[in-house]
Structures are given as C-alpha cells and as structure tokens.
mmCIF file of C-alpha atoms and ligand atoms in Angstrom:
data_model
loop_
_atom_site.group_PDB
_atom_site.id
_atom_site.type_symbol
_atom_site.label_atom_id
_atom_site.label_comp_id
_atom_site.label_asym_id
_atom_site.label_seq_id
_atom_site.Cartn_x
_atom_site.Cartn_y
_atom_site.Cartn_z
ATOM 1 C CA MET A 1 -43.600 -27.395 -16.768
ATOM 2 C CA SER A 2 -41.966 -30.150 -14.634
ATOM 3 C CA GLY A 3 -40.695 -29.192 -11.103
ATOM 4 C CA THR A 4 -37.151 -30.324 -12.174
ATOM 5 C CA ARG A 5 -37.279 -28.028 -15.143
ATOM 6 C CA LEU A 6 -38.457 -25.050 -12.999
ATOM 7 C CA PHE A 7 -35.766 -25.670 -10.511
ATOM 8 C CA PHE A 8 -33.186 -25.791 -13.400
ATOM 9 C CA ILE A 9 -34.522 -22.467 -14.776
ATOM 10 C CA ALA A 10 -34.488 -20.858 -11.258
ATOM 11 C CA CYS A 11 -30.857 -22.062 -10.669
ATOM 12 C CA LEU A 12 -29.807 -20.591 -14.163
ATOM 13 C CA LEU A 13 -31.483 -17.269 -13.360
ATOM 14 C CA ILE A 14 -29.761 -17.046 -9.960
ATOM 15 C CA SER A 15 -26.363 -17.931 -11.526
ATOM 16 C CA LEU A 16 -26.852 -15.135 -13.950
ATOM 17 C CA VAL A 17 -27.166 -12.516 -11.364
ATOM 18 C CA VAL A 18 -24.785 -13.850 -8.733
ATOM 19 C CA VAL A 19 -21.113 -14.088 -9.019
ATOM 20 C CA VAL A 20 -19.464 -16.148 -6.294
ATOM 21 C CA ALA A 21 -16.517 -14.315 -4.927
ATOM 22 C CA ALA A 22 -14.898 -16.972 -2.795
ATOM 23 C CA PHE A 23 -11.845 -15.849 -1.107
ATOM 24 C CA GLY A 24 -11.269 -18.674 1.195
ATOM 25 C CA GLY A 25 -14.696 -18.398 2.519
ATOM 26 C CA THR A 26 -14.065 -14.920 3.791
ATOM 27 C CA LEU A 27 -16.477 -13.340 1.519
ATOM 28 C CA THR A 28 -19.771 -14.951 1.212
ATOM 29 C CA THR A 29 -21.841 -15.162 -2.158
ATOM 30 C CA ARG A 30 -22.710 -11.741 -3.150
ATOM 31 C CA THR A 31 -23.492 -9.790 -6.353
ATOM 32 C CA MET A 32 -20.436 -8.415 -7.917
ATOM 33 C CA PRO A 33 -21.053 -5.557 -10.581
ATOM 34 C CA THR A 34 -20.140 -6.582 -14.169
ATOM 35 C CA GLU A 35 -17.108 -4.441 -14.260
ATOM 36 C CA ALA A 36 -15.690 -5.646 -11.027
ATOM 37 C CA ALA A 37 -16.316 -9.328 -12.140
ATOM 38 C CA ALA A 38 -14.368 -8.617 -15.387
ATOM 39 C CA GLY A 39 -11.591 -7.137 -13.352
ATOM 40 C CA MET A 40 -11.573 -10.227 -11.155
ATOM 41 C CA ARG A 41 -11.023 -12.288 -14.391
ATOM 42 C CA ILE A 42 -8.106 -10.031 -15.350
ATOM 43 C CA TRP A 43 -6.748 -10.375 -11.744
ATOM 44 C CA LYS A 44 -6.778 -14.258 -12.148
ATOM 45 C CA ALA A 45 -5.518 -14.305 -15.698
ATOM 46 C CA ASN A 46 -2.490 -12.294 -14.906
ATOM 47 C CA GLN A 47 -1.596 -14.117 -11.828
ATOM 48 C CA CYS A 48 -1.767 -11.052 -9.615
ATOM 49 C CA GLU A 49 -2.591 -13.394 -6.709
ATOM 50 C CA GLY A 50 0.618 -15.184 -7.347
ATOM 51 C CA CYS A 51 2.389 -12.304 -5.525
ATOM 52 C CA HIS A 52 -0.471 -10.421 -3.857
ATOM 53 C CA THR A 53 -3.037 -11.282 -1.261
ATOM 54 C CA LEU A 54 -6.720 -10.110 -0.982
ATOM 55 C CA TYR A 55 -8.029 -10.671 2.528
ATOM 56 C CA GLY A 56 -4.853 -12.608 3.179
ATOM 57 C CA GLN A 57 -5.485 -15.055 0.471
ATOM 58 C CA GLY A 58 -2.738 -15.451 -2.218
ATOM 59 C CA GLY A 59 0.901 -15.112 -2.465
ATOM 60 C CA ALA A 60 2.506 -13.062 0.373
ATOM 61 C CA PHE A 61 5.490 -11.903 -1.799
ATOM 62 C CA ALA A 62 3.931 -8.500 -2.289
ATOM 63 C CA PRO A 63 1.530 -6.100 -0.285
ATOM 64 C CA ASP A 64 -1.914 -7.193 0.558
ATOM 65 C CA LEU A 65 -4.178 -5.210 -1.703
ATOM 66 C CA THR A 66 -7.484 -5.430 0.135
ATOM 67 C CA HIS A 67 -7.459 -1.754 0.894
ATOM 68 C CA ILE A 68 -5.303 -0.469 -1.990
ATOM 69 C CA PHE A 69 -8.021 1.434 -3.666
ATOM 70 C CA GLN A 70 -9.277 3.200 -0.700
ATOM 71 C CA GLN A 71 -5.553 3.924 0.298
ATOM 72 C CA ARG A 72 -4.119 5.010 -3.110
ATOM 73 C CA GLY A 73 -7.158 6.025 -5.289
ATOM 74 C CA ASP A 74 -7.968 5.795 -8.870
ATOM 75 C CA THR A 75 -5.461 8.100 -10.511
ATOM 76 C CA TYR A 76 -2.534 6.681 -8.613
ATOM 77 C CA LEU A 77 -3.441 3.063 -9.480
ATOM 78 C CA THR A 78 -3.898 3.729 -13.015
ATOM 79 C CA GLU A 79 -0.486 5.292 -13.222
ATOM 80 C CA PHE A 80 1.128 2.626 -11.107
ATOM 81 C CA LEU A 81 -0.253 -0.230 -13.324
ATOM 82 C CA VAL A 82 0.907 1.480 -16.491
ATOM 83 C CA ASN A 83 4.487 1.993 -15.092
ATOM 84 C CA PRO A 84 5.037 0.232 -11.796
ATOM 85 C CA SER A 85 8.882 0.532 -11.749
ATOM 86 C CA ALA A 86 8.571 4.276 -11.757
ATOM 87 C CA PHE A 87 6.957 4.302 -8.341
ATOM 88 C CA HIS A 88 9.249 2.773 -5.827
ATOM 89 C CA PRO A 89 12.748 2.897 -7.175
ATOM 90 C CA GLY A 90 15.247 0.708 -5.572
ATOM 91 C CA GLN A 91 12.521 -1.680 -4.277
ATOM 92 C CA ARG A 92 11.548 -4.983 -5.467
ATOM 93 C CA ALA A 93 9.899 -4.102 -8.738
ATOM 94 C CA MET A 94 6.656 -5.251 -9.883
ATOM 95 C CA PRO A 95 6.394 -6.587 -13.347
ATOM 96 C CA ARG A 96 4.639 -4.308 -15.978
ATOM 97 C CA PHE A 97 1.557 -5.981 -17.463
ATOM 98 C CA ASP A 98 0.281 -5.007 -20.913
ATOM 99 C CA LEU A 99 -3.120 -4.274 -19.916
ATOM 100 C CA THR A 100 -5.453 -2.231 -22.062
ATOM 101 C CA VAL A 101 -7.040 0.984 -20.645
ATOM 102 C CA SER A 102 -10.381 -0.808 -20.012
ATOM 103 C CA GLU A 103 -8.743 -3.863 -18.398
ATOM 104 C CA THR A 104 -6.875 -1.496 -16.105
ATOM 105 C CA ASP A 105 -10.212 0.244 -15.295
ATOM 106 C CA ASN A 106 -11.958 -3.045 -14.490
ATOM 107 C CA LEU A 107 -9.100 -4.174 -12.367
ATOM 108 C CA ILE A 108 -9.192 -0.979 -10.471
ATOM 109 C CA THR A 109 -13.066 -1.392 -10.037
ATOM 110 C CA PHE A 110 -12.486 -4.870 -8.808
ATOM 111 C CA LEU A 111 -9.989 -3.606 -6.197
ATOM 112 C CA GLU A 112 -12.477 -0.838 -5.192
ATOM 113 C CA TRP A 113 -15.245 -3.486 -4.760
ATOM 114 C CA ILE A 114 -12.969 -5.794 -2.718
ATOM 115 C CA GLY A 115 -12.052 -2.975 -0.260
ATOM 116 C CA GLY A 116 -15.704 -1.743 -0.034
ATOM 117 C CA GLN A 117 -17.032 -4.979 1.300
ATOM 118 C CA PRO A 118 -18.232 -4.969 5.067
ATOM 119 C CA GLU A 119 -15.421 -7.346 5.924
ATOM 120 C CA ALA A 120 -12.774 -4.773 4.932
ATOM 121 C CA GLU A 121 -13.553 -2.743 8.144
ATOM 122 C CA THR A 122 -12.212 -5.445 10.343
ATOM 123 C CA TRP A 123 -9.397 -6.586 7.960
ATOM 124 C CA PRO A 124 -6.695 -7.190 8.821
ATOM 125 C CA PRO A 125 -7.223 -8.666 12.255
ATOM 126 C CA ARG A 126 -3.599 -7.836 12.912
ATOM 127 C CA PRO A 127 -1.178 -5.568 11.172
ATOM 128 C CA ILE A 128 0.128 -7.393 7.993
ATOM 129 C CA VAL A 129 3.983 -7.223 7.880
ATOM 130 C CA VAL A 130 4.209 -6.597 4.102
ATOM 131 C CA SER A 131 5.057 -3.197 2.630
ATOM 132 C CA GLY A 132 2.051 -1.311 1.402
ATOM 133 C CA SER A 133 -0.611 -2.552 3.648
ATOM 134 C CA VAL A 134 -2.750 -0.365 5.845
ATOM 135 C CA SER A 135 -2.776 -0.444 9.670
ATOM 136 C CA LEU A 136 0.607 0.934 9.692
ATOM 137 C CA GLY A 137 -0.387 3.749 11.826
ATOM 138 C CA VAL A 138 -0.201 6.392 8.923
ATOM 139 C CA PRO A 139 -2.104 9.384 10.147
ATOM 140 C CA GLU A 140 -5.508 10.148 8.570
ATOM 141 C CA THR A 141 -4.250 13.426 7.419
ATOM 142 C CA VAL A 142 -2.112 11.997 4.679
ATOM 143 C CA THR A 143 -5.027 11.093 2.674
ATOM 144 C CA ASN A 144 -6.099 14.709 2.679
ATOM 145 C CA ALA A 145 -4.978 16.383 -0.631
ATOM 146 C CA ASP A 146 -5.003 19.797 1.277
ATOM 147 C CA SER A 147 -2.408 18.618 3.718
ATOM 148 C CA ALA A 148 0.376 18.966 1.110
ATOM 149 C CA ALA A 149 -0.468 22.738 0.842
ATOM 150 C CA SER A 150 -0.779 23.286 4.682
ATOM 151 C CA ASP A 151 0.966 25.956 6.586
ATOM 152 C CA ASP A 152 2.009 23.477 9.210
ATOM 153 C CA PRO A 153 5.331 21.619 8.294
ATOM 154 C CA VAL A 154 4.152 18.691 10.495
ATOM 155 C CA VAL A 155 0.962 18.241 8.478
ATOM 156 C CA ARG A 156 3.014 18.547 5.233
ATOM 157 C CA GLY A 157 5.654 16.035 6.474
ATOM 158 C CA ALA A 158 2.970 13.532 7.368
ATOM 159 C CA ALA A 159 1.581 13.818 3.902
ATOM 160 C CA LEU A 160 5.044 13.552 2.324
ATOM 161 C CA PHE A 161 5.676 10.471 4.400
ATOM 162 C CA GLN A 162 3.118 8.676 2.425
ATOM 163 C CA SER A 163 3.403 10.207 -0.983
ATOM 164 C CA PRO A 164 5.809 9.832 -3.965
ATOM 165 C CA PRO A 165 8.726 10.331 -4.252
ATOM 166 C CA ALA A 166 9.433 9.655 -0.568
ATOM 167 C CA ILE A 167 6.804 7.076 0.332
ATOM 168 C CA CYS A 168 8.602 6.355 3.513
ATOM 169 C CA GLY A 169 5.422 4.543 4.641
ATOM 170 C CA THR A 170 5.999 1.700 2.101
ATOM 171 C CA CYS A 171 8.942 0.601 4.309
ATOM 172 C CA HIS A 172 8.248 2.149 7.776
ATOM 173 C CA ALA A 173 5.244 1.612 9.940
ATOM 174 C CA LEU A 174 4.210 4.186 12.537
ATOM 175 C CA VAL A 175 2.766 1.710 15.089
ATOM 176 C CA PRO A 176 5.324 0.261 17.432
ATOM 177 C CA ASP A 177 7.119 -3.112 16.642
ATOM 178 C CA VAL A 178 5.613 -3.497 13.259
ATOM 179 C CA VAL A 179 8.501 -4.174 10.923
ATOM 180 C CA VAL A 180 7.953 -3.737 7.199
ATOM 181 C CA VAL A 181 11.194 -3.388 5.272
ATOM 182 C CA GLY A 182 12.664 -0.852 7.765
ATOM 183 C CA PRO A 183 12.090 -0.491 11.506
ATOM 184 C CA SER A 184 8.884 1.037 12.937
ATOM 185 C CA LEU A 185 9.299 4.807 13.377
ATOM 186 C CA ALA A 186 6.933 4.986 16.264
ATOM 187 C CA GLY A 187 8.769 6.796 19.103
ATOM 188 C CA ILE A 188 11.631 7.839 16.698
ATOM 189 C CA ALA A 189 11.914 11.217 18.158
ATOM 190 C CA SER A 190 12.685 9.862 21.697
ATOM 191 C CA ARG A 191 15.232 7.120 20.403
ATOM 192 C CA ALA A 192 16.952 9.322 17.574
ATOM 193 C CA GLY A 193 19.082 11.297 20.074
ATOM 194 C CA THR A 194 20.611 8.120 21.549
ATOM 195 C CA ARG A 195 21.714 6.467 18.267
ATOM 196 C CA VAL A 196 25.014 8.241 17.530
ATOM 197 C CA ASP A 197 27.170 10.003 20.139
ATOM 198 C CA GLY A 198 27.114 13.665 19.701
ATOM 199 C CA GLN A 199 24.168 13.656 17.307
ATOM 200 C CA SER A 200 21.009 15.469 18.342
ATOM 201 C CA ALA A 201 17.554 13.628 17.452
ATOM 202 C CA GLU A 202 16.988 16.101 14.696
ATOM 203 C CA ALA A 203 20.582 15.723 13.240
ATOM 204 C CA TYR A 204 20.316 11.950 13.325
ATOM 205 C CA ILE A 205 16.949 11.916 11.621
ATOM 206 C CA ARG A 206 18.324 14.295 9.010
ATOM 207 C CA ASN A 207 21.271 12.140 8.410
ATOM 208 C CA SER A 208 19.207 8.928 8.326
ATOM 209 C CA ILE A 209 17.283 10.491 5.328
ATOM 210 C CA ILE A 210 20.249 11.917 3.390
ATOM 211 C CA HIS A 211 22.924 9.271 4.186
ATOM 212 C CA PRO A 212 21.060 6.173 5.434
ATOM 213 C CA GLY A 213 24.074 4.121 5.139
ATOM 214 C CA ASP A 214 26.012 6.021 7.858
ATOM 215 C CA TYR A 215 24.265 4.223 10.694
ATOM 216 C CA ILE A 216 22.502 0.980 10.193
ATOM 217 C CA VAL A 217 19.937 0.016 12.684
ATOM 218 C CA ASP A 218 20.766 -3.348 14.444
ATOM 219 C CA GLY A 219 19.105 -6.293 12.598
ATOM 220 C CA PHE A 220 18.281 -4.325 9.439
ATOM 221 C CA LEU A 221 19.831 -4.314 5.891
ATOM 222 C CA ASP A 222 21.243 -1.221 4.302
ATOM 223 C CA VAL A 223 18.464 -0.914 1.677
ATOM 224 C CA MET A 224 17.015 2.514 2.270
ATOM 225 C CA GLN A 225 17.348 4.675 -0.871
ATOM 226 C CA LYS A 226 20.456 6.740 -1.051
ATOM 227 C CA ASN A 227 19.017 9.513 -3.200
ATOM 228 C CA PHE A 228 16.501 11.219 -1.023
ATOM 229 C CA GLY A 229 18.927 14.084 -0.683
ATOM 230 C CA GLU A 230 18.443 14.673 -4.443
ATOM 231 C CA VAL A 231 14.835 13.699 -5.082
ATOM 232 C CA LEU A 232 13.543 15.815 -2.092
ATOM 233 C CA THR A 233 13.885 19.465 -1.697
ATOM 234 C CA ALA A 234 15.567 20.920 1.425
ATOM 235 C CA GLU A 235 12.081 22.081 2.608
ATOM 236 C CA GLU A 236 10.535 18.629 2.024
ATOM 237 C CA ILE A 237 13.299 17.207 4.187
ATOM 238 C CA ASN A 238 12.608 19.671 6.857
ATOM 239 C CA ASP A 239 8.987 18.879 6.849
ATOM 240 C CA LEU A 240 9.743 15.095 7.133
ATOM 241 C CA ILE A 241 11.907 15.801 10.006
ATOM 242 C CA ALA A 242 9.201 18.094 11.714
ATOM 243 C CA PHE A 243 6.845 15.231 11.293
ATOM 244 C CA LEU A 244 9.068 12.518 12.655
ATOM 245 C CA MET A 245 9.994 14.776 15.698
ATOM 246 C CA THR A 246 6.383 14.611 16.720
ATOM 247 C CA LEU A 247 6.573 10.776 17.075
ATOM 248 C CA GLU A 248 7.615 10.562 20.734
HETATM 249 C C1 HEC B 301 5.897 -11.070 -9.513
HETATM 250 C C2 HEC B 301 5.160 -10.553 -8.491
HETATM 251 C C3 HEC B 301 3.903 -9.571 -8.707
HETATM 252 C C4 HEC B 301 2.848 -9.608 -9.559
HETATM 253 C C5 HEC B 301 2.558 -11.045 -10.342
HETATM 254 C C6 HEC B 301 2.032 -8.643 -9.350
HETATM 255 N N1 HEC B 301 2.613 -7.681 -8.473
HETATM 256 FE FE1 HEC B 301 1.736 -6.110 -7.844
HETATM 257 N N2 HEC B 301 3.427 -5.709 -6.671
HETATM 258 C C7 HEC B 301 4.454 -6.429 -6.606
HETATM 259 C C8 HEC B 301 5.477 -5.878 -5.661
HETATM 260 C C9 HEC B 301 6.879 -6.492 -5.335
HETATM 261 C C10 HEC B 301 4.912 -4.782 -5.277
HETATM 262 C C11 HEC B 301 5.555 -3.728 -4.290
HETATM 263 C C12 HEC B 301 6.593 -2.870 -4.874
HETATM 264 C C13 HEC B 301 5.994 -1.893 -5.795
HETATM 265 O O1 HEC B 301 5.014 -1.223 -5.429
HETATM 266 O O2 HEC B 301 6.439 -1.644 -6.947
HETATM 267 C C14 HEC B 301 3.653 -4.563 -5.872
HETATM 268 C C15 HEC B 301 2.620 -3.507 -5.670
HETATM 269 C C16 HEC B 301 1.445 -3.424 -6.135
HETATM 270 C C17 HEC B 301 0.519 -2.372 -5.896
HETATM 271 C C18 HEC B 301 0.693 -1.300 -4.882
HETATM 272 C C19 HEC B 301 1.336 -0.214 -5.521
HETATM 273 C C20 HEC B 301 1.522 0.821 -4.339
HETATM 274 O O3 HEC B 301 2.405 1.743 -4.681
HETATM 275 O O4 HEC B 301 0.962 0.827 -3.391
HETATM 276 C C21 HEC B 301 -0.546 -2.757 -6.582
HETATM 277 C C22 HEC B 301 -1.889 -1.779 -6.740
HETATM 278 C C23 HEC B 301 -0.424 -3.804 -7.392
HETATM 279 N N3 HEC B 301 0.932 -4.286 -7.097
HETATM 280 C C24 HEC B 301 -1.308 -4.396 -8.324
HETATM 281 C C25 HEC B 301 -1.143 -5.637 -9.155
HETATM 282 C C26 HEC B 301 -2.043 -6.264 -10.030
HETATM 283 C C27 HEC B 301 -3.320 -5.507 -10.300
HETATM 284 C C28 HEC B 301 -1.336 -7.268 -10.447
HETATM 285 C C29 HEC B 301 -1.831 -8.217 -11.516
HETATM 286 C C30 HEC B 301 -2.195 -7.469 -12.750
HETATM 287 C C31 HEC B 301 -0.076 -7.492 -9.731
HETATM 288 N N4 HEC B 301 0.070 -6.408 -8.881
HETATM 289 C C32 HEC B 301 0.855 -8.477 -9.960
HETATM 290 C C33 HEC B 301 4.631 -7.684 -7.181
HETATM 291 C C34 HEC B 301 3.735 -8.299 -8.098
HETATM 292 C C1 HEC B 302 13.119 0.817 0.753
HETATM 293 C C2 HEC B 302 12.653 0.950 2.151
HETATM 294 C C3 HEC B 302 12.769 2.250 2.725
HETATM 295 C C4 HEC B 302 12.277 3.589 2.436
HETATM 296 C C5 HEC B 302 11.389 3.823 1.287
HETATM 297 C C6 HEC B 302 12.575 4.366 3.543
HETATM 298 N N1 HEC B 302 13.363 3.774 4.463
HETATM 299 FE FE1 HEC B 302 14.036 4.487 6.134
HETATM 300 N N2 HEC B 302 14.979 2.807 6.712
HETATM 301 C C7 HEC B 302 14.859 1.729 5.978
HETATM 302 C C8 HEC B 302 15.665 0.637 6.571
HETATM 303 C C9 HEC B 302 15.744 -0.851 6.087
HETATM 304 C C10 HEC B 302 16.317 1.093 7.678
HETATM 305 C C11 HEC B 302 17.121 0.505 8.810
HETATM 306 C C12 HEC B 302 18.530 0.391 8.125
HETATM 307 C C13 HEC B 302 19.263 1.760 8.257
HETATM 308 O O1 HEC B 302 19.490 2.145 9.488
HETATM 309 O O2 HEC B 302 19.629 2.365 7.251
HETATM 310 C C14 HEC B 302 15.728 2.596 7.807
HETATM 311 C C15 HEC B 302 16.034 3.528 8.706
HETATM 312 C C16 HEC B 302 15.374 4.842 8.980
HETATM 313 C C17 HEC B 302 15.671 5.601 9.944
HETATM 314 C C18 HEC B 302 16.414 5.300 11.254
HETATM 315 C C19 HEC B 302 15.448 4.625 12.258
HETATM 316 C C20 HEC B 302 16.094 4.183 13.498
HETATM 317 O O3 HEC B 302 15.420 3.582 14.360
HETATM 318 O O4 HEC B 302 17.309 4.684 13.923
HETATM 319 C C21 HEC B 302 14.957 6.651 9.768
HETATM 320 C C22 HEC B 302 14.719 7.925 10.641
HETATM 321 C C23 HEC B 302 14.327 6.522 8.471
HETATM 322 N N3 HEC B 302 14.619 5.275 8.008
HETATM 323 C C24 HEC B 302 13.468 7.485 7.821
HETATM 324 C C25 HEC B 302 12.919 7.433 6.611
HETATM 325 C C26 HEC B 302 12.235 8.449 5.933
HETATM 326 C C27 HEC B 302 11.884 9.677 6.557
HETATM 327 C C28 HEC B 302 11.960 7.933 4.694
HETATM 328 C C29 HEC B 302 11.246 8.686 3.432
HETATM 329 C C30 HEC B 302 11.888 9.800 3.098
HETATM 330 C C31 HEC B 302 12.446 6.464 4.673
HETATM 331 N N4 HEC B 302 13.027 6.202 5.764
HETATM 332 C C32 HEC B 302 12.293 5.727 3.514
HETATM 333 C C33 HEC B 302 14.055 1.475 4.794
HETATM 334 C C34 HEC B 302 13.509 2.442 3.989
#
C-alpha cells in the first residue's frame, strides 16, 4: 500500500470519528456524540443561530443558549420548543418550529453537549445583556426543585422569581447594573422605599408587580406584564416580595 493511500485512509478514519465543532475557534476539534451532531445539523437547518448565540457566536437578537440546558433542563426545553409562545407571554415571541420528537431530542442533546464543554465554566467572560442568559445573579436555590415546597417564603420567592409563570429573571438581573429588559433588582429593598412618596419599600414592590405601569423607572419602557395580579396567587406575590426584600 502506498504512503499516500495509507495517509488517505487514515484521514478518512479520523474524519469519521471526529466532528469539528467550530464556534469561531472557541471550541477546538473534539468528538461530538452522534445525537448531538444530529442536533447541530437541526440547529443549522432551522437557523436557530440567526437569532441565538452559542459562546457568543450567532445572532444577538435572542438569549445566548450556551448554558440553557443546565439552566432549564430537559422537560422545560422540550415543552418550550413545542410551544414557545406559551412561555413568556407579552415578550418577543420565538417562532414555533415544526420539529419531530427525535429532532427535538437531538437539539436538546446538542445544547446539553454545548453547555457541558470545559469552556462553559468560564463562559461568558462578562454578563451578557440579553434576556435568558446566566450570570444574572440568580441564586443557586432556584434550580432546586425542593425550594418551591420550602417553608421559607424567601426560598419559595427565589424559586418563583425564575420559574413560570413569573419568570421575573428573564427580564431582571440580580447583579448590579446589568440591564436585561428591566432594571437590575440588586439592592431593590434599599431603593424601593425612596421611589414613591409615602410608599414603603414593601408597598412599592407589591405595586410594581401588580400595577407595573403606575411608576416607570427612569430610562425604561412600560413593558412589564400587567397580568401578574391574575396569574400569581396572593401567596406567590407575598413570597416574591419576601425574596426581593432580602436584596439590600
Ligand atoms: C426569529 C428569532 C428566533 C429563532 C430563529 C429562534 N429563536 Fe429561540 N428564542 C427567540 C426569542 C426572542 C427568545 C426569547 C423569548 C422566549 O423565550 O420566547 C427565544 C428563546 C429560546 C430559548 C430559551 C427559552 C427560555 O425560556 O429560556 C430556547 C431554548 C430557544 N429559544 C431555542 C431555539 C432553538 C433550538 C431554535 C432553532 C430551532 C431557535 N430558538 C430559533 C427567538 C428565536
Ligand atoms: C417582560 C419583562 C419583565 C418581566 C417578565 C418582569 N419585569 Fe419587572 N420590570 C420590567 C421593566 C421594563 C421595568 C421598568 C419599567 C417599570 O418601572 O415598569 C420593571 C420594573 C420592576 C420593578 C421596579 C424596579 C425599580 O427599580 O423600581 C420591580 C420591583 C419589578 N419590576 C419586579 C418584577 C417581578 C417581581 C417580576 C416577576 C413577577 C417582574 N418584575 C417581571 C420588566 C419586566
């Protein structure tokens, strides 16, 4: 067998086992499991990257999805992809794609793989100012399913902050000065009492949730949903307030 031919066969073998995932050179060549690779093809074919970024690469119209699997989990993502507009009413809606069950599974496997790469630990280098990204200071407890059933209103409120139907965290960061759609709520407990004459911090926060249009924070638009008074129970609203009152 000639050297050229051996070289050719070696190259062929290598290309069979290695899929190159080149996201602007951020990720080097490495083996991607078949399902994830299939998911990447669906990602490309449906132009997900026209709106979304992975490791910052792609269109910045919609949230960076590098950590979305670790953030949201399998069940949520499956339901979201089947009916995106059901999730964040009143926000920019994501189109619904006609994906088969296995295509959806592969896409999610791809997103899981993306977020599981070593680079994910240091990504993003700075908070990304697009709704839905991580590094918005959301407390660890919110990922704990038990927290919704906790005896502590603050813990329940923190969980609610990040879960449907409230998902306050898609618009509000909890680290200072990071603006997503709404203002960062870091330090809100200290600020709230100074917003409206005669309104205590607690009363202001309650009113901001139930009647967001009453007071519009300088430099922001009146885009917070007006139906939280209906979609959240009185107890849920109290829990959210208890949580926000800890953010001094
Ligand atoms: C036309 C722009 C657009 C395209 C194309 C698009 N998305 Fe989105 N996507 C959005 C917007 C806007 C949001 C944020 C609003 C929302 O969550 O509904 C979003 C949110 C998401 C979320 C986060 C949901 C959450 O609640 O955290 C996921 C996951 C997602 N998209 C996956 C995909 C996948 C997979 C594709 C390709 C099949 C895709 N998107 C294509 C606009 C787009
Ligand atoms: C669609 C995006 C969006 C969602 C979701 C959202 N908000 Fe807001 N929020 C805003 C915007 C924009 C403002 C600033 C304009 C205004 O004052 O209404 C705001 C203002 C606030 C303020 C006043 C902040 C200040 O500095 O005075 C509070 C408190 C607040 N939101 C709490 C919440 C809570 C709690 C939730 C979840 C139940 C929530 N928001 C969900 C967009 C959102």
